[in-house]
């Protein structure tokens, strides 16, 4: 079969590939420490599962509107208004089969022939590959290591040309864990407004911020609603990665256009998962609990890694990822991760998949016991090099 070259040029998702390889090794009975995980390590809470069972029993098993069940859209708009200060109504929401699909359809809707889509680097693996499937072109903005890999207004300004259509902006960031203060976001938003470009603000890790920092949404800043597509989801905040529910919030015109893509592709997200998401939003206590749990793990991992010579971890403000410098070991990130898995049964993600060499991503979505075991094994591995 002759394959479309746009598709042949795609690389496989390294994060999904390594995560499933790790699960396979575990299934074989091997004692592998999973520092590759891009999902919470605990089960979806019972109150969410029960809502899904109840939805099946009451026959909530048919197509919903393409843009999502009306009650769920209302609940998401309510959450965005109350928690994120974004003035939206349910007409501004599309519920999608995961945040990933929300980003993809936003890119499809934005990027016409040769339009430039700006992607800060290190980036989450799927952004450049998604852009390849559109008519647009990815243009990378190399983020400065000395500024904790943060985007600055100056860097953004320098990267904008007449062809620039949009920026994909993710914070707290996968893979670096960096996040932004309101002041920093305001400065970036001024550049976006001046250039009149759009921004896909991927805020999927919004519930995971530490050290009493507060997440600020780009769309709540002065006039930014006209330029911003806010992407959020349930995968990370409620440990619902397999349920596939996410959403985007944007202005009415954008929503009308993007709903057409959904109508002709997935039709709508799974009705049962939408009922589960509705229950998730009704629970107020959960978010505080989840970030407190991950903050303890972050502290434990940072303390342990920081003591290992030749590994320099970056303390993340959010997410469950610790971006760590391995350049002093002399290995590239792929070799480091392959050998660490083979020799010491610890799986991590090489940062080459995020466009950056010399670093690895270590996920602390693991129990304290696993974190301690993983630190000991990394220490042993590095000492042997
Ligand atoms: N954005 C980022 C930065 C991510 O890490 C992920 C991880 N899966 C997603 C979006 C997509 O999340 P999901 O499709 O599971 O909602
Ligand atoms: N986003 C997670 C990660 O970066 C999950 C895997 C994926 O969707 O790519 O590991």
Coordinates of C-alpha atoms in Angstrom, one line a residue, residues 84-87 171 201 203 216-226 228-230 249:
X84 CA -9.6 29.7 36.4
X85 CA -11.4 33.1 36.1
X86 CA -12.0 32.5 32.4
X87 CA -15.4 34.1 31.4
X171 CA 2.6 24.9 31.6
X201 CA -2.6 26.9 26.1
X203 CA -2.9 23.4 31.0
X216 CA -2.9 31.2 36.4
X217 CA -4.7 30.6 33.1
X218 CA -3.5 32.6 30.1
X219 CA -7.2 33.1 29.0
X220 CA -8.1 35.0 32.2
X221 CA -5.6 37.8 31.5
X222 CA -6.8 41.0 29.9
X223 CA -8.3 40.4 26.4
X224 CA -6.5 37.1 26.1
X225 CA -9.7 35.2 25.7
X226 CA -9.8 36.3 22.0
X228 CA -6.4 31.7 23.6
X229 CA -7.6 28.1 23.2
X230 CA -7.4 26.6 26.7
X249 CA -12.4 26.3 25.6

